[in-house]
mmCIF file of C-alpha atoms in Angstrom:
data_model
loop_
_atom_site.group_PDB
_atom_site.id
_atom_site.type_symbol
_atom_site.label_atom_id
_atom_site.label_comp_id
_atom_site.label_asym_id
_atom_site.label_seq_id
_atom_site.Cartn_x
_atom_site.Cartn_y
_atom_site.Cartn_z
ATOM 1 C CA UNK D 20 -6.046 -27.347 -47.077
ATOM 2 C CA UNK D 21 -6.119 -25.410 -43.897
ATOM 3 C CA UNK D 22 -3.983 -26.543 -41.058
ATOM 4 C CA UNK D 23 -5.588 -26.133 -37.694
ATOM 5 C CA UNK D 24 -2.926 -25.240 -35.237
ATOM 6 C CA UNK D 25 -3.277 -26.907 -31.874
ATOM 7 C CA UNK D 26 -3.790 -24.562 -28.958
ATOM 8 C CA UNK D 27 -0.554 -23.840 -27.229
ATOM 9 C CA UNK D 28 -0.659 -25.134 -23.659
ATOM 10 C CA UNK D 29 -4.365 -26.026 -23.436
ATOM 11 C CA UNK D 30 -4.955 -25.528 -19.747
ATOM 12 C CA UNK D 31 -7.828 -26.743 -17.642
ATOM 13 C CA UNK D 32 -9.857 -24.243 -15.657
ATOM 14 C CA UNK D 33 -8.392 -25.490 -12.399
ATOM 15 C CA UNK D 34 -4.852 -25.016 -13.656
ATOM 16 C CA UNK D 35 -5.710 -21.499 -14.844
ATOM 17 C CA UNK D 36 -7.090 -20.674 -11.404
ATOM 18 C CA UNK D 37 -3.933 -21.994 -9.780
ATOM 19 C CA UNK D 38 -1.798 -19.929 -12.138
ATOM 20 C CA UNK D 39 -3.753 -16.824 -11.097
ATOM 21 C CA UNK D 40 -3.038 -17.601 -7.437
ATOM 22 C CA UNK D 41 0.623 -18.235 -8.204
ATOM 23 C CA UNK D 42 0.938 -14.868 -9.941
ATOM 24 C CA UNK D 43 -0.762 -13.174 -6.966
ATOM 25 C CA UNK D 44 1.727 -14.839 -4.609
ATOM 26 C CA UNK D 45 4.622 -13.926 -6.883
ATOM 27 C CA UNK D 46 3.578 -10.263 -6.902
ATOM 28 C CA UNK D 47 3.715 -10.191 -3.093
ATOM 29 C CA UNK D 48 7.213 -11.685 -3.117
ATOM 30 C CA UNK D 49 8.344 -9.133 -5.733
ATOM 31 C CA UNK D 50 6.845 -6.333 -3.612
ATOM 32 C CA UNK D 51 8.795 -7.336 -0.509
ATOM 33 C CA UNK D 52 11.889 -8.827 -2.072
ATOM 34 C CA UNK D 53 14.158 -5.945 -1.044
ATOM 35 C CA UNK D 54 13.773 -7.126 2.568
ATOM 36 C CA UNK D 55 15.993 -10.057 1.591
ATOM 37 C CA UNK D 56 18.764 -7.707 0.513
ATOM 38 C CA UNK D 57 19.450 -6.330 3.993
ATOM 39 C CA UNK D 58 22.412 -8.041 5.662
ATOM 40 C CA UNK D 59 20.583 -9.074 8.867
ATOM 41 C CA UNK D 60 17.836 -11.603 9.415
ATOM 42 C CA UNK D 61 14.692 -10.195 11.020
ATOM 43 C CA UNK D 62 11.038 -11.193 11.015
ATOM 44 C CA UNK D 63 10.397 -9.550 7.642
ATOM 45 C CA UNK D 64 13.362 -11.031 5.810
ATOM 46 C CA UNK D 65 12.591 -14.485 7.242
ATOM 47 C CA UNK D 66 8.978 -14.073 6.140
ATOM 48 C CA UNK D 67 9.975 -13.117 2.590
ATOM 49 C CA UNK D 68 12.369 -16.071 2.427
ATOM 50 C CA UNK D 69 9.526 -18.375 3.512
ATOM 51 C CA UNK D 70 7.190 -16.890 0.908
ATOM 52 C CA UNK D 71 9.832 -17.275 -1.796
ATOM 53 C CA UNK D 72 10.225 -20.955 -0.949
ATOM 54 C CA UNK D 73 6.436 -21.334 -0.982
ATOM 55 C CA UNK D 74 6.164 -19.770 -4.435
ATOM 56 C CA UNK D 75 8.718 -22.282 -5.765
ATOM 57 C CA UNK D 76 7.046 -25.222 -3.998
ATOM 58 C CA UNK D 77 3.729 -24.273 -5.535
ATOM 59 C CA UNK D 78 5.100 -25.308 -8.928
ATOM 60 C CA UNK D 79 5.090 -28.940 -7.749
ATOM 61 C CA UNK D 80 1.474 -30.186 -7.582
ATOM 62 C CA UNK D 81 1.875 -32.541 -4.580
ATOM 63 C CA UNK D 82 3.257 -29.656 -2.530
ATOM 64 C CA UNK D 83 0.675 -27.038 -3.484
ATOM 65 C CA UNK D 84 -1.474 -27.116 -0.350
ATOM 66 C CA UNK D 85 1.595 -27.007 1.840
ATOM 67 C CA UNK D 86 2.988 -24.193 -0.281
ATOM 68 C CA UNK D 87 -0.171 -22.115 0.107
ATOM 69 C CA UNK D 88 -0.186 -22.618 3.885
ATOM 70 C CA UNK D 89 3.513 -21.757 4.051
ATOM 71 C CA UNK D 90 2.961 -18.649 1.966
ATOM 72 C CA UNK D 91 0.101 -17.437 4.162
ATOM 73 C CA UNK D 92 2.229 -18.074 7.252
ATOM 74 C CA UNK D 93 5.052 -15.970 5.781
ATOM 75 C CA UNK D 94 2.631 -13.264 4.696
ATOM 76 C CA UNK D 95 1.111 -12.968 8.175
ATOM 77 C CA UNK D 96 4.555 -12.940 9.803
ATOM 78 C CA UNK D 97 5.679 -10.119 7.499
ATOM 79 C CA UNK D 98 2.484 -8.201 8.086
ATOM 80 C CA UNK D 99 2.348 -8.388 11.854
ATOM 81 C CA UNK D 100 6.019 -7.533 12.275
ATOM 82 C CA UNK D 101 5.530 -4.152 10.626
ATOM 83 C CA UNK D 102 1.848 -3.601 9.845
ATOM 84 C CA UNK D 103 2.100 0.150 10.412
ATOM 85 C CA UNK D 104 4.560 0.633 7.568
ATOM 86 C CA UNK D 105 3.406 -2.048 5.158
ATOM 87 C CA UNK D 106 2.349 -0.942 1.693
ATOM 88 C CA UNK D 107 -1.325 -1.176 0.817
ATOM 89 C CA UNK D 108 -0.283 -4.012 -1.495
ATOM 90 C CA UNK D 109 0.507 -6.162 1.536
ATOM 91 C CA UNK D 110 -2.697 -5.178 3.312
ATOM 92 C CA UNK D 111 -4.753 -6.223 0.285
ATOM 93 C CA UNK D 112 -2.822 -9.491 0.016
ATOM 94 C CA UNK D 113 -3.517 -10.280 3.675
ATOM 95 C CA UNK D 114 -7.247 -9.576 3.381
ATOM 96 C CA UNK D 115 -7.669 -11.592 0.189
ATOM 97 C CA UNK D 116 -5.107 -14.409 0.324
ATOM 98 C CA UNK D 117 -4.894 -15.313 4.021
ATOM 99 C CA UNK D 118 -8.422 -16.841 4.181
ATOM 100 C CA UNK D 119 -7.526 -19.247 1.372
ATOM 101 C CA UNK D 120 -6.177 -21.709 3.962
ATOM 102 C CA UNK D 121 -9.779 -22.321 5.043
ATOM 103 C CA UNK D 122 -10.515 -24.083 1.758
ATOM 104 C CA UNK D 123 -8.879 -27.212 0.394
ATOM 105 C CA UNK D 124 -10.332 -26.745 -3.112
ATOM 106 C CA UNK D 125 -10.540 -22.946 -3.070
ATOM 107 C CA UNK D 126 -10.934 -22.690 -6.875
ATOM 108 C CA UNK D 127 -14.474 -24.074 -6.718
ATOM 109 C CA UNK D 128 -15.523 -22.373 -3.485
ATOM 110 C CA UNK D 129 -17.992 -19.664 -4.480
ATOM 111 C CA UNK D 130 -17.932 -18.279 -0.954
ATOM 112 C CA UNK D 131 -14.213 -17.540 -1.147
ATOM 113 C CA UNK D 132 -14.230 -16.298 -4.750
ATOM 114 C CA UNK D 133 -17.156 -13.985 -4.026
ATOM 115 C CA UNK D 134 -15.312 -12.771 -0.944
ATOM 116 C CA UNK D 135 -12.367 -11.750 -3.168
ATOM 117 C CA UNK D 136 -14.697 -9.964 -5.570
ATOM 118 C CA UNK D 137 -16.486 -8.072 -2.808
ATOM 119 C CA UNK D 138 -13.213 -7.150 -1.110
ATOM 120 C CA UNK D 139 -11.815 -5.758 -4.370
ATOM 121 C CA UNK D 140 -15.077 -3.892 -4.996
ATOM 122 C CA UNK D 141 -15.032 -2.309 -1.554
ATOM 123 C CA UNK D 142 -11.366 -1.362 -1.941
ATOM 124 C CA UNK D 143 -12.016 0.329 -5.306
ATOM 125 C CA UNK D 144 -14.996 2.279 -3.977
ATOM 126 C CA UNK D 145 -13.097 3.332 -0.849
ATOM 127 C CA UNK D 146 -10.041 4.373 -2.890
ATOM 128 C CA UNK D 147 -12.325 6.554 -5.034
ATOM 129 C CA UNK D 148 -13.989 8.043 -1.930
ATOM 130 C CA UNK D 149 -10.584 8.791 -0.403
ATOM 131 C CA UNK D 150 -9.800 10.815 -3.528
ATOM 132 C CA UNK D 151 -13.112 12.640 -3.147
ATOM 133 C CA UNK D 152 -12.320 13.423 0.510
ATOM 134 C CA UNK D 153 -8.825 14.651 -0.324
ATOM 135 C CA UNK D 154 -10.291 16.902 -3.016
ATOM 136 C CA UNK D 155 -7.022 16.940 -4.929
ATOM 137 C CA UNK D 156 -8.452 15.253 -8.028
ATOM 138 C CA UNK D 157 -11.531 17.440 -8.404
ATOM 139 C CA UNK D 158 -9.456 20.630 -8.240
ATOM 140 C CA UNK D 159 -6.813 19.150 -10.560
ATOM 141 C CA UNK D 160 -3.963 19.944 -8.164
ATOM 142 C CA UNK D 161 -2.634 16.389 -7.806
ATOM 143 C CA UNK D 162 -2.569 15.772 -11.557
ATOM 144 C CA UNK D 163 -0.826 19.157 -11.922
ATOM 145 C CA UNK D 164 1.764 18.160 -9.296
ATOM 146 C CA UNK D 165 2.428 14.830 -11.018
ATOM 147 C CA UNK D 166 2.595 16.513 -14.415
ATOM 148 C CA UNK D 167 5.327 18.834 -13.211
ATOM 149 C CA UNK D 168 7.259 16.861 -10.586
ATOM 150 C CA UNK D 169 6.312 13.251 -11.313
ATOM 151 C CA UNK D 170 8.137 10.493 -13.140
ATOM 152 C CA UNK D 171 8.086 10.362 -16.929
ATOM 153 C CA UNK D 172 4.876 8.313 -17.013
ATOM 154 C CA UNK D 173 3.195 10.543 -14.443
ATOM 155 C CA UNK D 174 3.934 13.442 -16.776
ATOM 156 C CA UNK D 175 1.922 11.805 -19.564
ATOM 157 C CA UNK D 176 -0.643 14.618 -19.599
ATOM 158 C CA UNK D 177 1.773 17.488 -19.058
ATOM 159 C CA UNK D 178 1.559 18.489 -22.731
ATOM 160 C CA UNK D 179 -2.051 19.555 -22.194
ATOM 161 C CA UNK D 180 -1.069 22.576 -20.109
ATOM 162 C CA UNK D 181 1.760 25.072 -19.897
ATOM 163 C CA UNK D 182 4.867 23.017 -19.077
ATOM 164 C CA UNK D 183 6.957 25.975 -17.968
ATOM 165 C CA UNK D 184 5.170 26.413 -14.657
ATOM 166 C CA UNK D 185 3.168 24.449 -12.114
ATOM 167 C CA UNK D 186 -0.386 25.394 -12.826
ATOM 168 C CA UNK D 187 -3.789 23.760 -12.760
ATOM 169 C CA UNK D 188 -5.605 23.947 -16.057
ATOM 170 C CA UNK D 189 -9.016 22.670 -17.071
ATOM 171 C CA UNK D 190 -7.587 19.491 -18.566
ATOM 172 C CA UNK D 191 -6.103 18.410 -15.231
ATOM 173 C CA UNK D 192 -9.465 18.943 -13.525
ATOM 174 C CA UNK D 193 -11.162 16.849 -16.218
ATOM 175 C CA UNK D 194 -8.565 14.063 -15.917
ATOM 176 C CA UNK D 195 -9.015 14.048 -12.132
ATOM 177 C CA UNK D 196 -12.780 13.678 -12.538
ATOM 178 C CA UNK D 197 -12.406 10.847 -15.054
ATOM 179 C CA UNK D 198 -9.898 9.010 -12.828
ATOM 180 C CA UNK D 199 -12.181 9.072 -9.778
ATOM 181 C CA UNK D 200 -15.254 8.174 -11.814
ATOM 182 C CA UNK D 201 -13.461 5.304 -13.576
ATOM 183 C CA UNK D 202 -12.325 3.831 -10.262
ATOM 184 C CA UNK D 203 -15.783 4.223 -8.747
ATOM 185 C CA UNK D 204 -17.380 2.459 -11.723
ATOM 186 C CA UNK D 205 -14.872 -0.411 -11.415
ATOM 187 C CA UNK D 206 -15.802 -0.822 -7.755
ATOM 188 C CA UNK D 207 -19.546 -0.720 -8.393
ATOM 189 C CA UNK D 208 -19.270 -3.251 -11.233
ATOM 190 C CA UNK D 209 -17.401 -5.602 -8.905
ATOM 191 C CA UNK D 210 -19.852 -5.196 -6.042
ATOM 192 C CA UNK D 211 -22.771 -5.747 -8.429
ATOM 193 C CA UNK D 212 -21.130 -8.888 -9.843
ATOM 194 C CA UNK D 213 -21.448 -7.607 -13.392
ATOM 195 C CA UNK D 214 -19.650 -9.677 -16.003
ATOM 196 C CA UNK D 215 -18.999 -9.571 -19.717
ATOM 197 C CA UNK D 216 -16.371 -8.412 -22.165
ATOM 198 C CA UNK D 217 -17.095 -4.704 -21.698
ATOM 199 C CA UNK D 218 -16.974 -5.024 -17.901
ATOM 200 C CA UNK D 219 -13.673 -6.887 -18.054
ATOM 201 C CA UNK D 220 -12.295 -4.256 -20.415
ATOM 202 C CA UNK D 221 -13.287 -1.412 -18.071
ATOM 203 C CA UNK D 222 -11.700 -3.157 -15.091
ATOM 204 C CA UNK D 223 -8.488 -4.525 -16.589
ATOM 205 C CA UNK D 224 -7.812 -1.386 -18.631
ATOM 206 C CA UNK D 225 -8.175 0.707 -15.464
ATOM 207 C CA UNK D 226 -5.609 -1.408 -13.641
ATOM 208 C CA UNK D 227 -3.142 -1.407 -16.521
ATOM 209 C CA UNK D 228 -3.462 2.316 -17.133
ATOM 210 C CA UNK D 229 -3.070 3.170 -13.443
ATOM 211 C CA UNK D 230 -0.065 0.848 -13.240
ATOM 212 C CA UNK D 231 1.560 2.660 -16.158
ATOM 213 C CA UNK D 232 0.601 6.156 -15.005
ATOM 214 C CA UNK D 233 1.542 5.716 -11.341
ATOM 215 C CA UNK D 234 4.745 3.934 -12.260
ATOM 216 C CA UNK D 235 3.741 0.906 -10.182
ATOM 217 C CA UNK D 236 2.790 -2.298 -11.955
ATOM 218 C CA UNK D 237 3.254 -4.658 -9.030
ATOM 219 C CA UNK D 238 0.064 -3.693 -7.195
ATOM 220 C CA UNK D 239 -1.894 -3.898 -10.437
ATOM 221 C CA UNK D 240 -0.599 -7.405 -11.189
ATOM 222 C CA UNK D 241 -1.908 -8.512 -7.790
ATOM 223 C CA UNK D 242 -5.271 -6.943 -8.593
ATOM 224 C CA UNK D 243 -5.391 -8.548 -12.044
ATOM 225 C CA UNK D 244 -4.582 -11.978 -10.620
ATOM 226 C CA UNK D 245 -7.261 -11.574 -7.939
ATOM 227 C CA UNK D 246 -9.788 -10.476 -10.576
ATOM 228 C CA UNK D 247 -8.986 -13.595 -12.621
ATOM 229 C CA UNK D 248 -9.737 -15.655 -9.533
ATOM 230 C CA UNK D 249 -12.863 -13.717 -8.559
ATOM 231 C CA UNK D 250 -14.389 -14.008 -12.035
ATOM 232 C CA UNK D 251 -13.535 -17.739 -12.191
ATOM 233 C CA UNK D 252 -11.719 -17.018 -15.443
ATOM 234 C CA UNK D 253 -8.398 -18.225 -14.191
ATOM 235 C CA UNK D 254 -5.286 -16.828 -15.779
ATOM 236 C CA UNK D 255 -4.391 -17.934 -19.314
ATOM 237 C CA UNK D 256 -0.773 -18.690 -20.047
ATOM 238 C CA UNK D 257 -0.222 -15.517 -22.078
ATOM 239 C CA UNK D 258 -1.548 -13.308 -19.299
ATOM 240 C CA UNK D 259 0.668 -15.071 -16.759
ATOM 241 C CA UNK D 260 3.672 -14.404 -18.993
ATOM 242 C CA UNK D 261 2.627 -10.778 -19.404
ATOM 243 C CA UNK D 262 2.221 -10.462 -15.628
ATOM 244 C CA UNK D 263 5.726 -11.808 -15.022
ATOM 245 C CA UNK D 264 7.075 -9.327 -17.562
ATOM 246 C CA UNK D 265 5.176 -6.529 -15.796
ATOM 247 C CA UNK D 266 6.615 -7.584 -12.438
ATOM 248 C CA UNK D 267 10.077 -7.358 -13.991
ATOM 249 C CA UNK D 268 9.217 -3.967 -15.464
ATOM 250 C CA UNK D 269 8.138 -2.834 -12.003
ATOM 251 C CA UNK D 270 11.539 -3.752 -10.560
ATOM 252 C CA UNK D 271 13.324 -1.657 -13.189
ATOM 253 C CA UNK D 272 10.667 1.050 -13.073
ATOM 254 C CA UNK D 273 7.969 1.681 -15.637
ATOM 255 C CA UNK D 274 9.426 5.116 -16.308
ATOM 256 C CA UNK D 275 12.886 3.668 -16.968
ATOM 257 C CA UNK D 276 11.472 1.187 -19.464
ATOM 258 C CA UNK D 277 9.544 3.951 -21.239
ATOM 259 C CA UNK D 278 12.705 6.058 -21.450
ATOM 260 C CA UNK D 279 14.690 3.092 -22.786
ATOM 261 C CA UNK D 280 12.007 2.588 -25.408
ATOM 262 C CA UNK D 281 12.340 6.135 -26.717
ATOM 263 C CA UNK D 282 16.110 6.564 -26.399
ATOM 264 C CA UNK P 18 -19.567 -17.859 19.412
ATOM 265 C CA UNK P 19 -17.420 -20.854 18.503
ATOM 266 C CA UNK P 20 -20.357 -22.364 16.653
ATOM 267 C CA UNK P 21 -20.450 -19.237 14.480
ATOM 268 C CA UNK P 22 -16.848 -19.880 13.438
ATOM 269 C CA UNK P 23 -17.611 -23.433 12.269
ATOM 270 C CA UNK P 24 -19.270 -21.924 9.205
ATOM 271 C CA UNK P 25 -16.623 -20.668 6.772
ATOM 272 C CA UNK P 26 -19.103 -18.301 5.159
ATOM 273 C CA UNK P 27 -19.601 -16.634 8.540
ATOM 274 C CA UNK P 28 -15.852 -16.233 8.947
ATOM 275 C CA UNK P 29 -15.487 -14.535 5.554
ATOM 276 C CA UNK P 30 -18.517 -12.333 6.215
ATOM 277 C CA UNK P 31 -16.939 -11.327 9.518
ATOM 278 C CA UNK P 32 -13.615 -10.563 7.816
ATOM 279 C CA UNK P 33 -15.357 -8.423 5.210
ATOM 280 C CA UNK P 34 -17.191 -6.469 7.909
ATOM 281 C CA UNK P 35 -13.976 -5.938 9.886
ATOM 282 C CA UNK P 36 -12.278 -4.739 6.694
ATOM 283 C CA UNK P 37 -15.101 -2.274 5.973
ATOM 284 C CA UNK P 38 -14.948 -1.030 9.583
ATOM 285 C CA UNK P 39 -11.186 -0.493 9.327
ATOM 286 C CA UNK P 40 -11.563 1.341 5.998
ATOM 287 C CA UNK P 41 -14.282 3.574 7.475
ATOM 288 C CA UNK P 42 -12.029 4.361 10.436
ATOM 289 C CA UNK P 43 -9.153 5.176 8.082
ATOM 290 C CA UNK P 44 -11.359 7.437 5.981
ATOM 291 C CA UNK P 45 -12.465 9.369 9.054
ATOM 292 C CA UNK P 46 -8.970 9.949 10.429
ATOM 293 C CA UNK P 47 -7.646 10.685 6.939
ATOM 294 C CA UNK P 48 -10.355 13.329 6.547
ATOM 295 C CA UNK P 49 -9.129 14.833 9.853
ATOM 296 C CA UNK P 50 -5.554 14.750 8.553
ATOM 297 C CA UNK P 51 -4.397 12.542 11.432
ATOM 298 C CA UNK P 52 -2.861 9.685 9.490
ATOM 299 C CA UNK P 53 -0.431 9.106 6.657
ATOM 300 C CA UNK P 54 -2.638 8.550 3.596
ATOM 301 C CA UNK P 55 -0.039 6.233 2.102
ATOM 302 C CA UNK P 56 -0.037 3.771 4.972
ATOM 303 C CA UNK P 57 -2.243 1.584 7.128
ATOM 304 C CA UNK P 58 -4.320 -0.064 4.431
ATOM 305 C CA UNK P 59 -6.766 2.755 3.817
ATOM 306 C CA UNK P 60 -6.072 2.982 0.066
ATOM 307 C CA UNK P 61 -5.646 6.761 0.216
ATOM 308 C CA UNK P 62 -2.309 6.562 -1.559
ATOM 309 C CA UNK P 63 -2.079 8.700 -4.676
ATOM 310 C CA UNK P 64 -4.399 11.301 -3.164
ATOM 311 C CA UNK P 65 -1.375 13.439 -2.293
ATOM 312 C CA UNK P 66 2.358 13.101 -2.985
ATOM 313 C CA UNK P 67 4.105 10.604 -0.731
ATOM 314 C CA UNK P 68 5.004 12.294 2.525
ATOM 315 C CA UNK P 69 6.569 10.090 5.165
ATOM 316 C CA UNK P 70 7.049 11.696 8.562
ATOM 317 C CA UNK P 71 10.478 12.238 10.091
ATOM 318 C CA UNK P 72 11.700 12.595 13.652
ATOM 319 C CA UNK P 73 14.335 15.241 14.375
ATOM 320 C CA UNK P 74 16.319 15.277 17.597
ATOM 321 C CA UNK P 75 17.489 18.629 18.973
ATOM 322 C CA UNK P 76 19.394 19.839 21.979
ATOM 323 C CA UNK P 77 16.941 21.797 24.114
ATOM 324 C CA UNK P 78 19.356 24.679 24.891
ATOM 325 C CA UNK P 79 20.977 25.722 22.657
ATOM 326 C CA UNK P 80 18.706 24.368 19.942
ATOM 327 C CA UNK P 81 20.829 22.319 17.599
ATOM 328 C CA UNK P 82 20.292 19.007 15.807
ATOM 329 C CA UNK P 83 21.901 15.937 17.312
ATOM 330 C CA UNK P 84 22.801 12.630 15.697
ATOM 331 C CA UNK P 85 20.572 9.874 17.059
ATOM 332 C CA UNK P 86 19.423 6.371 16.244
ATOM 333 C CA UNK P 87 15.643 6.750 15.849
ATOM 334 C CA UNK P 88 14.592 3.622 13.968
ATOM 335 C CA UNK P 89 13.667 1.734 17.134
ATOM 336 C CA UNK P 90 11.676 4.692 18.453
ATOM 337 C CA UNK P 91 9.768 4.897 15.177
ATOM 338 C CA UNK P 92 9.192 1.131 15.182
ATOM 339 C CA UNK P 93 7.736 1.222 18.699
ATOM 340 C CA UNK P 94 5.462 4.138 17.816
ATOM 341 C CA UNK P 95 3.952 2.641 14.678
ATOM 342 C CA UNK P 96 6.300 4.466 12.336
ATOM 343 C CA UNK P 97 4.693 7.783 13.376
ATOM 344 C CA UNK P 98 2.040 7.064 10.789
ATOM 345 C CA UNK P 99 -0.701 7.888 13.291
ATOM 346 C CA UNK P 100 0.314 11.532 13.576
ATOM 347 C CA UNK P 101 -1.362 12.112 16.942
ATOM 348 C CA UNK P 102 -0.124 9.010 18.738
ATOM 349 C CA UNK P 103 1.998 10.192 21.670
ATOM 350 C CA UNK P 104 5.426 8.657 22.141
ATOM 351 C CA UNK P 105 5.211 5.907 24.748
ATOM 352 C CA UNK P 106 7.279 5.951 27.963
ATOM 353 C CA UNK P 107 8.837 2.536 27.334
ATOM 354 C CA UNK P 108 9.949 3.560 23.860
ATOM 355 C CA UNK P 109 11.639 6.644 25.345
ATOM 356 C CA UNK P 110 13.575 4.431 27.734
ATOM 357 C CA UNK P 111 14.617 2.215 24.836
ATOM 358 C CA UNK P 112 15.582 5.321 22.871
ATOM 359 C CA UNK P 113 18.132 6.300 25.528
ATOM 360 C CA UNK P 114 19.341 2.719 25.793
ATOM 361 C CA UNK P 115 20.084 2.833 22.065
ATOM 362 C CA UNK P 116 21.590 6.325 22.313
ATOM 363 C CA UNK P 117 23.762 6.338 25.470
ATOM 364 C CA UNK P 118 25.508 9.535 24.318
ATOM 365 C CA UNK P 119 22.212 11.386 24.825
ATOM 366 C CA UNK P 120 21.689 10.301 28.439
ATOM 367 C CA UNK P 121 21.667 13.420 30.625
ATOM 368 C CA UNK P 122 21.048 15.732 27.637
ATOM 369 C CA UNK P 123 17.808 17.715 27.631
ATOM 370 C CA UNK P 124 16.141 17.165 24.268
ATOM 371 C CA UNK P 125 13.389 18.287 21.966
ATOM 372 C CA UNK P 126 12.086 15.578 19.629
ATOM 373 C CA UNK P 127 10.239 17.072 16.718
ATOM 374 C CA UNK P 128 8.021 15.131 14.351
ATOM 375 C CA UNK P 129 7.418 16.740 11.001
ATOM 376 C CA UNK P 130 6.302 15.865 7.522
ATOM 377 C CA UNK P 131 5.511 17.634 4.299
ATOM 378 C CA UNK P 132 1.971 18.561 3.442
ATOM 379 C CA UNK P 133 0.586 19.008 -0.031
ATOM 380 C CA UNK P 134 -0.796 22.478 -0.632
ATOM 381 C CA UNK P 135 -3.381 22.283 -3.463
ATOM 382 C CA UNK P 136 -3.441 26.062 -3.927
ATOM 383 C CA UNK P 137 0.255 26.445 -4.622
ATOM 384 C CA UNK P 138 0.705 22.840 -5.840
ATOM 385 C CA UNK P 139 3.727 22.527 -3.562
ATOM 386 C CA UNK P 140 4.801 20.459 -0.581
ATOM 387 C CA UNK P 141 4.980 22.644 2.536
ATOM 388 C CA UNK P 142 6.794 21.648 5.730
ATOM 389 C CA UNK P 143 4.359 20.628 8.426
ATOM 390 C CA UNK P 144 5.075 20.429 12.126
ATOM 391 C CA UNK P 145 3.161 17.557 13.721
ATOM 392 C CA UNK P 146 4.232 17.560 17.340
ATOM 393 C CA UNK P 147 7.056 17.678 19.820
ATOM 394 C CA UNK P 148 8.272 15.916 22.910
ATOM 395 C CA UNK P 149 10.404 17.771 25.469
ATOM 396 C CA UNK P 150 12.735 15.617 27.550
ATOM 397 C CA UNK P 151 14.270 17.058 30.734
ATOM 398 C CA UNK P 152 16.679 15.087 32.915
ATOM 399 C CA UNK P 153 15.926 15.410 36.656
ATOM 400 C CA UNK P 154 19.153 13.669 37.674
ATOM 401 C CA UNK P 155 21.561 11.134 36.212
ATOM 402 C CA UNK P 156 19.004 8.369 35.959
ATOM 403 C CA UNK P 157 15.595 10.041 35.802
ATOM 404 C CA UNK P 158 14.019 12.032 33.041
ATOM 405 C CA UNK P 159 10.579 13.496 32.565
ATOM 406 C CA UNK P 160 8.996 14.353 29.260
ATOM 407 C CA UNK P 161 5.990 16.294 28.072
ATOM 408 C CA UNK P 162 4.193 15.536 24.863
ATOM 409 C CA UNK P 163 2.181 17.758 22.585
ATOM 410 C CA UNK P 164 1.339 15.843 19.469
ATOM 411 C CA UNK P 165 -0.896 17.530 16.921
ATOM 412 C CA UNK P 166 -1.628 20.495 19.238
ATOM 413 C CA UNK P 167 0.247 23.050 17.181
ATOM 414 C CA UNK P 168 -0.733 21.845 13.755
ATOM 415 C CA UNK P 169 -2.927 24.771 12.846
ATOM 416 C CA UNK P 170 -0.446 27.383 14.031
ATOM 417 C CA UNK P 171 2.312 25.735 11.984
ATOM 418 C CA UNK P 172 5.049 26.533 14.470
ATOM 419 C CA UNK P 173 8.521 26.236 12.998
ATOM 420 C CA UNK P 174 11.755 26.001 14.849
ATOM 421 C CA UNK P 175 15.158 27.302 13.818
#
């Protein structure tokens, strides 16, 4: 009477882990792709071209180890040719993805996967502490600045205060507190190796919300892919598709997509 | 030492420690306002609006802006993202090689950025430092550097 639908694309755990890595690599290429648009070849554009080839090669199983090595080579070349101006996205990619060449079967190496988790945990805690040091979240001034001068998504909370002038109201202070606390909790949960549905919800929802609010999905896709690897969950097909869509949204601009949605 | 590196766990532990050390260093210099929070892998982006630094080139007397190719100079001085890093001598030589029309012209190079003011919720101009270049003869120049010295006074030039 009831028809049981077969699972679409039943993927093994190993394949899911490899998809997560592929999405992480793809996010790095998307982040640096504009280097390929300049009319001259330099270290950075060569590096991005190498990484692009590696991302394509990775789709062919016999070439995957070579592709990963090639990608790491391109990543390091890009990084060391302009480390002082690289986005934090690239720094995080170097710290987390470069060591993968040490492991032939990285997806079952607890040492490497725990290293990713700890690195992400440290980064989240440090990012929260940097906000504490700057003080601009606890006094609400940064949220106020974004609410007045920011992109359409950064102005999400502008309705809470007087829109006619740049002013800090209690709501902005509260939002600043919540943002720092949320990030700190994400970091502590990662460092403590806590797992479970609620933990995953806290962590993934933070990344997605920050990606929307800060108008930058690319960095969050890298983080999501790394989390999928660190938790040994791998990346299911639907999440990989969503990640690719988000990378495309990032190219257009989250704010532009939101405006298109409403207009 | 080499034996230590044979163990992959040791390598990753070492990398993690180096990363934590770098982040601690970044936090310290960010707290002292000596580094661009958006750069150098310290994850202090989104603490203030993005504020890349910019190098302006002026005639020394009379003071007027001059067109100059400054990308190479920025590249050789780490993009001016370490605000207090003085401009190196070799990069100055390369600067004149890339800008032959400025050879023999006394210059003032001014590095500035915009700083977020939480009280007014505005971006204020911020003077970081200057380099004065004086030509001794047709082939020799001397230069004096004062990076970060005048930050508190917020000296502005016309």
